[in-house]
């Protein structure tokens, strides 16, 4: 059948048929020459975005752009434009931008059962999908210590005293962060301690006599960054890989920004670590480490600081913190449980 006859039979413009026969694509379907990424590369990004959404990590536009820049940088060292992620979401029918909801406390209470049921369904489905064993399920959380803070406790005082007795606090209120992971079988992995500073000091290790598996990481302000989050993940992998029984490990976390980076996600994939993010604002109900682990740990640490105060140590330094934390960790977590 000729092009002219086919056009007349199917009521299609003859020029359109000629263009298609010659391999020319319609303008709306044509991929501009200015597009930096191939169709395959964009499909990889789409797959990664959908995977993040399914695991409770809906990415921001800048996160999507970071994924694209990482691919381009590996290929030819280039980067996407400032509006690439916005345009990508607009032209991909599977995606759309939506604002995260901010809801009042009473409404959150009413929705909690549905949210929590959905969360546990996600955990069950993930365990079934990857065949994850209980021995390979981990939860981790981050908590903070004020170096010189005593724990709350009842004390003995005279019966005629009015009001609460006061206890002197050490002068230093410098912040220290601790990331702690615990396995579903009760095993506590070696802690990861983040202190304010730029360099490692030998005295931290000699005075504190930290076990070799414990990690200290200096930070500009004592808080977690993307680089520190990735370094902790490598610490987790190093500590748990030899005791893994199945093919995958499940890591449950709270969705801190340092756990959403592209490098964090890539490393999880490389090491067969499946990361799941708890629903927003639900850690008070779903995070067991706050009460079960961190409360006893902080109480034990406060008692160690109180002992130092009785020895006339009025200013707690990092050199004092590390042995106190070590003693508190062993007292609350168990000396043989790591």
mmCIF file with all atom_site columns, C-alpha atoms in Angstrom, residues 57-241:
data_model
loop_
_atom_site.group_PDB
_atom_site.id
_atom_site.type_symbol
_atom_site.label_atom_id
_atom_site.label_alt_id
_atom_site.label_comp_id
_atom_site.label_asym_id
_atom_site.label_entity_id
_atom_site.label_seq_id
_atom_site.pdbx_PDB_ins_code
_atom_site.Cartn_x
_atom_site.Cartn_y
_atom_site.Cartn_z
_atom_site.occupancy
_atom_site.B_iso_or_equiv
_atom_site.pdbx_formal_charge
_atom_site.auth_seq_id
_atom_site.auth_comp_id
_atom_site.auth_asym_id
_atom_site.auth_atom_id
_atom_site.pdbx_PDB_model_num
ATOM 1   C CA . UNK A 1 57  ? 12.103 8.761   52.312  1.00 0.00 ? 57  UNK A CA 1
ATOM 2   C CA . UNK A 1 58  ? 10.231 11.068  49.881  1.00 0.00 ? 58  UNK A CA 1
ATOM 3   C CA . UNK A 1 59  ? 13.063 13.178  48.402  1.00 0.00 ? 59  UNK A CA 1
ATOM 4   C CA . UNK A 1 60  ? 13.163 16.946  47.923  1.00 0.00 ? 60  UNK A CA 1
ATOM 5   C CA . UNK A 1 61  ? 13.920 18.421  44.504  1.00 0.00 ? 61  UNK A CA 1
ATOM 6   C CA . UNK A 1 62  ? 17.506 19.087  45.559  1.00 0.00 ? 62  UNK A CA 1
ATOM 7   C CA . UNK A 1 63  ? 17.867 15.400  46.478  1.00 0.00 ? 63  UNK A CA 1
ATOM 8   C CA . UNK A 1 64  ? 16.702 14.366  42.990  1.00 0.00 ? 64  UNK A CA 1
ATOM 9   C CA . UNK A 1 65  ? 19.123 16.827  41.416  1.00 0.00 ? 65  UNK A CA 1
ATOM 10  C CA . UNK A 1 66  ? 21.939 15.400  43.562  1.00 0.00 ? 66  UNK A CA 1
ATOM 11  C CA . UNK A 1 67  ? 21.196 11.929  42.132  1.00 0.00 ? 67  UNK A CA 1
ATOM 12  C CA . UNK A 1 68  ? 21.413 13.291  38.582  1.00 0.00 ? 68  UNK A CA 1
ATOM 13  C CA . UNK A 1 69  ? 24.613 15.230  39.277  1.00 0.00 ? 69  UNK A CA 1
ATOM 14  C CA . UNK A 1 70  ? 26.204 12.115  40.716  1.00 0.00 ? 70  UNK A CA 1
ATOM 15  C CA . UNK A 1 71  ? 25.456 10.160  37.523  1.00 0.00 ? 71  UNK A CA 1
ATOM 16  C CA . UNK A 1 72  ? 26.686 12.962  35.263  1.00 0.00 ? 72  UNK A CA 1
ATOM 17  C CA . UNK A 1 73  ? 29.821 13.523  37.310  1.00 0.00 ? 73  UNK A CA 1
ATOM 18  C CA . UNK A 1 74  ? 30.714 9.847   37.012  1.00 0.00 ? 74  UNK A CA 1
ATOM 19  C CA . UNK A 1 75  ? 30.170 9.997   33.243  1.00 0.00 ? 75  UNK A CA 1
ATOM 20  C CA . UNK A 1 76  ? 31.750 13.257  32.101  1.00 0.00 ? 76  UNK A CA 1
ATOM 21  C CA . UNK A 1 77  ? 32.146 15.575  35.104  1.00 0.00 ? 77  UNK A CA 1
ATOM 22  C CA . UNK A 1 78  ? 29.183 17.834  34.232  1.00 0.00 ? 78  UNK A CA 1
ATOM 23  C CA . UNK A 1 79  ? 26.197 18.934  36.305  1.00 0.00 ? 79  UNK A CA 1
ATOM 24  C CA . UNK A 1 80  ? 22.510 19.625  35.739  1.00 0.00 ? 80  UNK A CA 1
ATOM 25  C CA . UNK A 1 81  ? 20.995 23.096  35.589  1.00 0.00 ? 81  UNK A CA 1
ATOM 26  C CA . UNK A 1 82  ? 19.302 24.751  38.586  1.00 0.00 ? 82  UNK A CA 1
ATOM 27  C CA . UNK A 1 83  ? 15.785 23.832  37.380  1.00 0.00 ? 83  UNK A CA 1
ATOM 28  C CA . UNK A 1 84  ? 16.520 20.327  36.115  1.00 0.00 ? 84  UNK A CA 1
ATOM 29  C CA . UNK A 1 85  ? 14.766 18.499  38.971  1.00 0.00 ? 85  UNK A CA 1
ATOM 30  C CA . UNK A 1 86  ? 11.666 20.689  38.668  1.00 0.00 ? 86  UNK A CA 1
ATOM 31  C CA . UNK A 1 87  ? 11.451 20.032  34.913  1.00 0.00 ? 87  UNK A CA 1
ATOM 32  C CA . UNK A 1 88  ? 12.144 16.314  35.399  1.00 0.00 ? 88  UNK A CA 1
ATOM 33  C CA . UNK A 1 89  ? 9.249  15.911  37.839  1.00 0.00 ? 89  UNK A CA 1
ATOM 34  C CA . UNK A 1 90  ? 6.980  17.923  35.537  1.00 0.00 ? 90  UNK A CA 1
ATOM 35  C CA . UNK A 1 91  ? 7.599  15.751  32.471  1.00 0.00 ? 91  UNK A CA 1
ATOM 36  C CA . UNK A 1 92  ? 7.543  12.351  34.233  1.00 0.00 ? 92  UNK A CA 1
ATOM 37  C CA . UNK A 1 93  ? 3.910  11.245  34.683  1.00 0.00 ? 93  UNK A CA 1
ATOM 38  C CA . UNK A 1 94  ? 4.737  8.926   37.614  1.00 0.00 ? 94  UNK A CA 1
ATOM 39  C CA . UNK A 1 95  ? 5.880  11.868  39.776  1.00 0.00 ? 95  UNK A CA 1
ATOM 40  C CA . UNK A 1 96  ? 4.442  15.087  41.124  1.00 0.00 ? 96  UNK A CA 1
ATOM 41  C CA . UNK A 1 97  ? 5.363  17.641  43.760  1.00 0.00 ? 97  UNK A CA 1
ATOM 42  C CA . UNK A 1 98  ? 3.258  17.788  46.895  1.00 0.00 ? 98  UNK A CA 1
ATOM 43  C CA . UNK A 1 99  ? 3.737  19.697  50.132  1.00 0.00 ? 99  UNK A CA 1
ATOM 44  C CA . UNK A 1 100 ? 4.204  17.618  53.246  1.00 0.00 ? 100 UNK A CA 1
ATOM 45  C CA . UNK A 1 101 ? 1.259  18.075  55.562  1.00 0.00 ? 101 UNK A CA 1
ATOM 46  C CA . UNK A 1 102 ? 1.572  19.883  58.861  1.00 0.00 ? 102 UNK A CA 1
ATOM 47  C CA . UNK A 1 103 ? -1.274 18.812  61.107  1.00 0.00 ? 103 UNK A CA 1
ATOM 48  C CA . UNK A 1 104 ? -2.271 19.796  64.624  1.00 0.00 ? 104 UNK A CA 1
ATOM 49  C CA . UNK A 1 105 ? -1.669 17.497  67.577  1.00 0.00 ? 105 UNK A CA 1
ATOM 50  C CA . UNK A 1 106 ? -5.289 16.339  68.037  1.00 0.00 ? 106 UNK A CA 1
ATOM 51  C CA . UNK A 1 107 ? -5.611 15.403  64.377  1.00 0.00 ? 107 UNK A CA 1
ATOM 52  C CA . UNK A 1 108 ? -2.308 13.557  64.548  1.00 0.00 ? 108 UNK A CA 1
ATOM 53  C CA . UNK A 1 109 ? -3.631 11.552  67.492  1.00 0.00 ? 109 UNK A CA 1
ATOM 54  C CA . UNK A 1 110 ? -6.717 10.567  65.498  1.00 0.00 ? 110 UNK A CA 1
ATOM 55  C CA . UNK A 1 111 ? -4.589 9.440   62.543  1.00 0.00 ? 111 UNK A CA 1
ATOM 56  C CA . UNK A 1 112 ? -1.931 7.626   64.570  1.00 0.00 ? 112 UNK A CA 1
ATOM 57  C CA . UNK A 1 113 ? -3.523 4.141   64.417  1.00 0.00 ? 113 UNK A CA 1
ATOM 58  C CA . UNK A 1 114 ? -3.710 4.269   60.617  1.00 0.00 ? 114 UNK A CA 1
ATOM 59  C CA . UNK A 1 115 ? -0.166 5.584   60.282  1.00 0.00 ? 115 UNK A CA 1
ATOM 60  C CA . UNK A 1 116 ? 1.260  3.040   62.694  1.00 0.00 ? 116 UNK A CA 1
ATOM 61  C CA . UNK A 1 117 ? -0.611 0.133   61.102  1.00 0.00 ? 117 UNK A CA 1
ATOM 62  C CA . UNK A 1 118 ? 0.750  1.195   57.711  1.00 0.00 ? 118 UNK A CA 1
ATOM 63  C CA . UNK A 1 119 ? 4.261  1.349   59.135  1.00 0.00 ? 119 UNK A CA 1
ATOM 64  C CA . UNK A 1 120 ? 4.151  -2.161  60.570  1.00 0.00 ? 120 UNK A CA 1
ATOM 65  C CA . UNK A 1 121 ? 2.659  -3.453  57.316  1.00 0.00 ? 121 UNK A CA 1
ATOM 66  C CA . UNK A 1 122 ? 5.640  -1.926  55.462  1.00 0.00 ? 122 UNK A CA 1
ATOM 67  C CA . UNK A 1 123 ? 8.075  -3.603  57.871  1.00 0.00 ? 123 UNK A CA 1
ATOM 68  C CA . UNK A 1 124 ? 6.359  -6.997  57.522  1.00 0.00 ? 124 UNK A CA 1
ATOM 69  C CA . UNK A 1 125 ? 6.240  -6.752  53.725  1.00 0.00 ? 125 UNK A CA 1
ATOM 70  C CA . UNK A 1 126 ? 9.916  -5.740  53.537  1.00 0.00 ? 126 UNK A CA 1
ATOM 71  C CA . UNK A 1 127 ? 10.978 -8.637  55.762  1.00 0.00 ? 127 UNK A CA 1
ATOM 72  C CA . UNK A 1 128 ? 8.971  -11.059 53.606  1.00 0.00 ? 128 UNK A CA 1
ATOM 73  C CA . UNK A 1 129 ? 10.184 -9.578  50.295  1.00 0.00 ? 129 UNK A CA 1
ATOM 74  C CA . UNK A 1 130 ? 13.894 -9.861  51.132  1.00 0.00 ? 130 UNK A CA 1
ATOM 75  C CA . UNK A 1 131 ? 13.719 -12.893 53.440  1.00 0.00 ? 131 UNK A CA 1
ATOM 76  C CA . UNK A 1 132 ? 15.265 -10.943 56.326  1.00 0.00 ? 132 UNK A CA 1
ATOM 77  C CA . UNK A 1 133 ? 15.956 -12.888 59.527  1.00 0.00 ? 133 UNK A CA 1
ATOM 78  C CA . UNK A 1 134 ? 15.262 -11.474 63.010  1.00 0.00 ? 134 UNK A CA 1
ATOM 79  C CA . UNK A 1 135 ? 18.993 -11.708 63.702  1.00 0.00 ? 135 UNK A CA 1
ATOM 80  C CA . UNK A 1 136 ? 19.597 -9.231  60.840  1.00 0.00 ? 136 UNK A CA 1
ATOM 81  C CA . UNK A 1 137 ? 17.130 -6.492  61.899  1.00 0.00 ? 137 UNK A CA 1
ATOM 82  C CA . UNK A 1 138 ? 18.617 -3.347  63.453  1.00 0.00 ? 138 UNK A CA 1
ATOM 83  C CA . UNK A 1 139 ? 17.293 -0.116  64.876  1.00 0.00 ? 139 UNK A CA 1
ATOM 84  C CA . UNK A 1 140 ? 19.464 2.884   65.604  1.00 0.00 ? 140 UNK A CA 1
ATOM 85  C CA . UNK A 1 141 ? 19.002 6.339   67.056  1.00 0.00 ? 141 UNK A CA 1
ATOM 86  C CA . UNK A 1 142 ? 21.023 9.366   68.077  1.00 0.00 ? 142 UNK A CA 1
ATOM 87  C CA . UNK A 1 143 ? 21.007 10.979  71.500  1.00 0.00 ? 143 UNK A CA 1
ATOM 88  C CA . UNK A 1 144 ? 22.901 13.838  73.123  1.00 0.00 ? 144 UNK A CA 1
ATOM 89  C CA . UNK A 1 145 ? 24.818 14.353  76.351  1.00 0.00 ? 145 UNK A CA 1
ATOM 90  C CA . UNK A 1 146 ? 25.782 17.548  78.142  1.00 0.00 ? 146 UNK A CA 1
ATOM 91  C CA . UNK A 1 147 ? 29.229 16.659  79.435  1.00 0.00 ? 147 UNK A CA 1
ATOM 92  C CA . UNK A 1 148 ? 28.713 18.047  82.933  1.00 0.00 ? 148 UNK A CA 1
ATOM 93  C CA . UNK A 1 149 ? 25.031 17.201  83.473  1.00 0.00 ? 149 UNK A CA 1
ATOM 94  C CA . UNK A 1 150 ? 24.092 15.181  86.553  1.00 0.00 ? 150 UNK A CA 1
ATOM 95  C CA . UNK A 1 151 ? 21.164 12.758  86.478  1.00 0.00 ? 151 UNK A CA 1
ATOM 96  C CA . UNK A 1 152 ? 17.916 13.462  88.343  1.00 0.00 ? 152 UNK A CA 1
ATOM 97  C CA . UNK A 1 153 ? 17.745 11.453  91.556  1.00 0.00 ? 153 UNK A CA 1
ATOM 98  C CA . UNK A 1 154 ? 16.207 11.477  95.002  1.00 0.00 ? 154 UNK A CA 1
ATOM 99  C CA . UNK A 1 155 ? 18.678 12.382  97.743  1.00 0.00 ? 155 UNK A CA 1
ATOM 100 C CA . UNK A 1 156 ? 18.631 12.275  101.541 1.00 0.00 ? 156 UNK A CA 1
ATOM 101 C CA . UNK A 1 157 ? 18.210 15.639  103.263 1.00 0.00 ? 157 UNK A CA 1
ATOM 102 C CA . UNK A 1 158 ? 17.208 16.954  106.685 1.00 0.00 ? 158 UNK A CA 1
ATOM 103 C CA . UNK A 1 159 ? 13.504 16.769  107.567 1.00 0.00 ? 159 UNK A CA 1
ATOM 104 C CA . UNK A 1 160 ? 13.277 20.482  108.384 1.00 0.00 ? 160 UNK A CA 1
ATOM 105 C CA . UNK A 1 161 ? 14.638 21.600  105.013 1.00 0.00 ? 161 UNK A CA 1
ATOM 106 C CA . UNK A 1 162 ? 12.177 23.414  102.744 1.00 0.00 ? 162 UNK A CA 1
ATOM 107 C CA . UNK A 1 163 ? 12.256 23.067  98.978  1.00 0.00 ? 163 UNK A CA 1
ATOM 108 C CA . UNK A 1 164 ? 14.398 20.819  96.859  1.00 0.00 ? 164 UNK A CA 1
ATOM 109 C CA . UNK A 1 165 ? 18.076 20.467  97.750  1.00 0.00 ? 165 UNK A CA 1
ATOM 110 C CA . UNK A 1 166 ? 20.491 21.847  95.197  1.00 0.00 ? 166 UNK A CA 1
ATOM 111 C CA . UNK A 1 167 ? 23.456 20.003  93.759  1.00 0.00 ? 167 UNK A CA 1
ATOM 112 C CA . UNK A 1 168 ? 26.365 21.775  92.106  1.00 0.00 ? 168 UNK A CA 1
ATOM 113 C CA . UNK A 1 169 ? 26.742 21.045  88.402  1.00 0.00 ? 169 UNK A CA 1
ATOM 114 C CA . UNK A 1 170 ? 30.145 20.850  86.705  1.00 0.00 ? 170 UNK A CA 1
ATOM 115 C CA . UNK A 1 171 ? 30.899 23.892  84.584  1.00 0.00 ? 171 UNK A CA 1
ATOM 116 C CA . UNK A 1 172 ? 31.125 22.316  81.125  1.00 0.00 ? 172 UNK A CA 1
ATOM 117 C CA . UNK A 1 173 ? 27.891 21.960  79.158  1.00 0.00 ? 173 UNK A CA 1
ATOM 118 C CA . UNK A 1 174 ? 29.496 21.029  75.867  1.00 0.00 ? 174 UNK A CA 1
ATOM 119 C CA . UNK A 1 175 ? 27.329 18.784  73.685  1.00 0.00 ? 175 UNK A CA 1
ATOM 120 C CA . UNK A 1 176 ? 28.290 15.237  72.706  1.00 0.00 ? 176 UNK A CA 1
ATOM 121 C CA . UNK A 1 177 ? 26.182 13.095  70.344  1.00 0.00 ? 177 UNK A CA 1
ATOM 122 C CA . UNK A 1 178 ? 26.063 9.298   70.450  1.00 0.00 ? 178 UNK A CA 1
ATOM 123 C CA . UNK A 1 179 ? 24.676 7.086   67.674  1.00 0.00 ? 179 UNK A CA 1
ATOM 124 C CA . UNK A 1 180 ? 23.718 3.671   68.977  1.00 0.00 ? 180 UNK A CA 1
ATOM 125 C CA . UNK A 1 181 ? 22.480 0.665   67.025  1.00 0.00 ? 181 UNK A CA 1
ATOM 126 C CA . UNK A 1 182 ? 20.764 -2.352  68.572  1.00 0.00 ? 182 UNK A CA 1
ATOM 127 C CA . UNK A 1 183 ? 19.840 -5.670  66.939  1.00 0.00 ? 183 UNK A CA 1
ATOM 128 C CA . UNK A 1 184 ? 16.413 -7.272  67.302  1.00 0.00 ? 184 UNK A CA 1
ATOM 129 C CA . UNK A 1 185 ? 18.085 -10.106 69.239  1.00 0.00 ? 185 UNK A CA 1
ATOM 130 C CA . UNK A 1 186 ? 19.258 -7.622  71.912  1.00 0.00 ? 186 UNK A CA 1
ATOM 131 C CA . UNK A 1 187 ? 22.870 -7.199  70.798  1.00 0.00 ? 187 UNK A CA 1
ATOM 132 C CA . UNK A 1 188 ? 24.139 -3.614  71.158  1.00 0.00 ? 188 UNK A CA 1
ATOM 133 C CA . UNK A 1 189 ? 26.702 -2.679  68.530  1.00 0.00 ? 189 UNK A CA 1
ATOM 134 C CA . UNK A 1 190 ? 29.779 -0.608  69.457  1.00 0.00 ? 190 UNK A CA 1
ATOM 135 C CA . UNK A 1 191 ? 28.749 3.048   69.941  1.00 0.00 ? 191 UNK A CA 1
ATOM 136 C CA . UNK A 1 192 ? 29.680 5.933   67.663  1.00 0.00 ? 192 UNK A CA 1
ATOM 137 C CA . UNK A 1 193 ? 30.557 9.110   69.589  1.00 0.00 ? 193 UNK A CA 1
ATOM 138 C CA . UNK A 1 194 ? 30.549 12.576  67.968  1.00 0.00 ? 194 UNK A CA 1
ATOM 139 C CA . UNK A 1 195 ? 32.418 15.330  69.825  1.00 0.00 ? 195 UNK A CA 1
ATOM 140 C CA . UNK A 1 196 ? 33.025 18.975  69.059  1.00 0.00 ? 196 UNK A CA 1
ATOM 141 C CA . UNK A 1 197 ? 36.481 19.459  67.574  1.00 0.00 ? 197 UNK A CA 1
ATOM 142 C CA . UNK A 1 198 ? 38.593 19.322  64.421  1.00 0.00 ? 198 UNK A CA 1
ATOM 143 C CA . UNK A 1 199 ? 41.170 16.648  65.218  1.00 0.00 ? 199 UNK A CA 1
ATOM 144 C CA . UNK A 1 200 ? 41.501 13.362  67.082  1.00 0.00 ? 200 UNK A CA 1
ATOM 145 C CA . UNK A 1 201 ? 43.527 13.586  70.309  1.00 0.00 ? 201 UNK A CA 1
ATOM 146 C CA . UNK A 1 202 ? 45.536 10.634  71.613  1.00 0.00 ? 202 UNK A CA 1
ATOM 147 C CA . UNK A 1 203 ? 44.335 11.283  75.173  1.00 0.00 ? 203 UNK A CA 1
ATOM 148 C CA . UNK A 1 204 ? 40.739 10.482  74.168  1.00 0.00 ? 204 UNK A CA 1
ATOM 149 C CA . UNK A 1 205 ? 41.788 6.906   73.514  1.00 0.00 ? 205 UNK A CA 1
ATOM 150 C CA . UNK A 1 206 ? 44.449 6.397   76.201  1.00 0.00 ? 206 UNK A CA 1
ATOM 151 C CA . UNK A 1 207 ? 42.558 7.993   79.118  1.00 0.00 ? 207 UNK A CA 1
ATOM 152 C CA . UNK A 1 208 ? 39.180 6.561   78.155  1.00 0.00 ? 208 UNK A CA 1
ATOM 153 C CA . UNK A 1 209 ? 40.641 3.165   77.231  1.00 0.00 ? 209 UNK A CA 1
ATOM 154 C CA . UNK A 1 210 ? 37.925 2.756   74.614  1.00 0.00 ? 210 UNK A CA 1
ATOM 155 C CA . UNK A 1 211 ? 37.594 -0.692  73.039  1.00 0.00 ? 211 UNK A CA 1
ATOM 156 C CA . UNK A 1 212 ? 39.073 -0.779  69.536  1.00 0.00 ? 212 UNK A CA 1
ATOM 157 C CA . UNK A 1 213 ? 35.633 -1.262  67.951  1.00 0.00 ? 213 UNK A CA 1
ATOM 158 C CA . UNK A 1 214 ? 34.214 1.979   69.408  1.00 0.00 ? 214 UNK A CA 1
ATOM 159 C CA . UNK A 1 215 ? 34.366 5.010   67.113  1.00 0.00 ? 215 UNK A CA 1
ATOM 160 C CA . UNK A 1 216 ? 35.041 8.670   67.991  1.00 0.00 ? 216 UNK A CA 1
ATOM 161 C CA . UNK A 1 217 ? 34.414 11.280  65.304  1.00 0.00 ? 217 UNK A CA 1
ATOM 162 C CA . UNK A 1 218 ? 35.209 15.010  65.748  1.00 0.00 ? 218 UNK A CA 1
ATOM 163 C CA . UNK A 1 219 ? 32.695 17.484  64.326  1.00 0.00 ? 219 UNK A CA 1
ATOM 164 C CA . UNK A 1 220 ? 32.668 21.276  64.014  1.00 0.00 ? 220 UNK A CA 1
ATOM 165 C CA . UNK A 1 221 ? 29.677 21.577  66.360  1.00 0.00 ? 221 UNK A CA 1
ATOM 166 C CA . UNK A 1 222 ? 29.165 18.086  67.794  1.00 0.00 ? 222 UNK A CA 1
ATOM 167 C CA . UNK A 1 223 ? 26.224 17.367  65.483  1.00 0.00 ? 223 UNK A CA 1
ATOM 168 C CA . UNK A 1 224 ? 25.692 14.863  62.679  1.00 0.00 ? 224 UNK A CA 1
ATOM 169 C CA . UNK A 1 225 ? 26.397 15.828  59.055  1.00 0.00 ? 225 UNK A CA 1
ATOM 170 C CA . UNK A 1 226 ? 25.901 13.895  55.805  1.00 0.00 ? 226 UNK A CA 1
ATOM 171 C CA . UNK A 1 227 ? 29.551 12.808  55.874  1.00 0.00 ? 227 UNK A CA 1
ATOM 172 C CA . UNK A 1 228 ? 29.258 11.639  59.473  1.00 0.00 ? 228 UNK A CA 1
ATOM 173 C CA . UNK A 1 229 ? 26.012 9.816   58.674  1.00 0.00 ? 229 UNK A CA 1
ATOM 174 C CA . UNK A 1 230 ? 27.793 7.922   55.887  1.00 0.00 ? 230 UNK A CA 1
ATOM 175 C CA . UNK A 1 231 ? 30.789 7.207   58.127  1.00 0.00 ? 231 UNK A CA 1
ATOM 176 C CA . UNK A 1 232 ? 28.449 5.773   60.772  1.00 0.00 ? 232 UNK A CA 1
ATOM 177 C CA . UNK A 1 233 ? 26.840 3.559   58.114  1.00 0.00 ? 233 UNK A CA 1
ATOM 178 C CA . UNK A 1 234 ? 30.291 2.182   57.258  1.00 0.00 ? 234 UNK A CA 1
ATOM 179 C CA . UNK A 1 235 ? 30.875 1.627   60.982  1.00 0.00 ? 235 UNK A CA 1
ATOM 180 C CA . UNK A 1 236 ? 27.548 -0.238  61.148  1.00 0.00 ? 236 UNK A CA 1
ATOM 181 C CA . UNK A 1 237 ? 28.505 -2.401  58.172  1.00 0.00 ? 237 UNK A CA 1
ATOM 182 C CA . UNK A 1 238 ? 31.917 -3.201  59.630  1.00 0.00 ? 238 UNK A CA 1
ATOM 183 C CA . UNK A 1 239 ? 30.431 -4.166  63.015  1.00 0.00 ? 239 UNK A CA 1
ATOM 184 C CA . UNK A 1 240 ? 27.525 -6.268  61.723  1.00 0.00 ? 240 UNK A CA 1
ATOM 185 C CA . UNK A 1 241 ? 28.682 -7.879  58.479  1.00 0.00 ? 241 UNK A CA 1
#
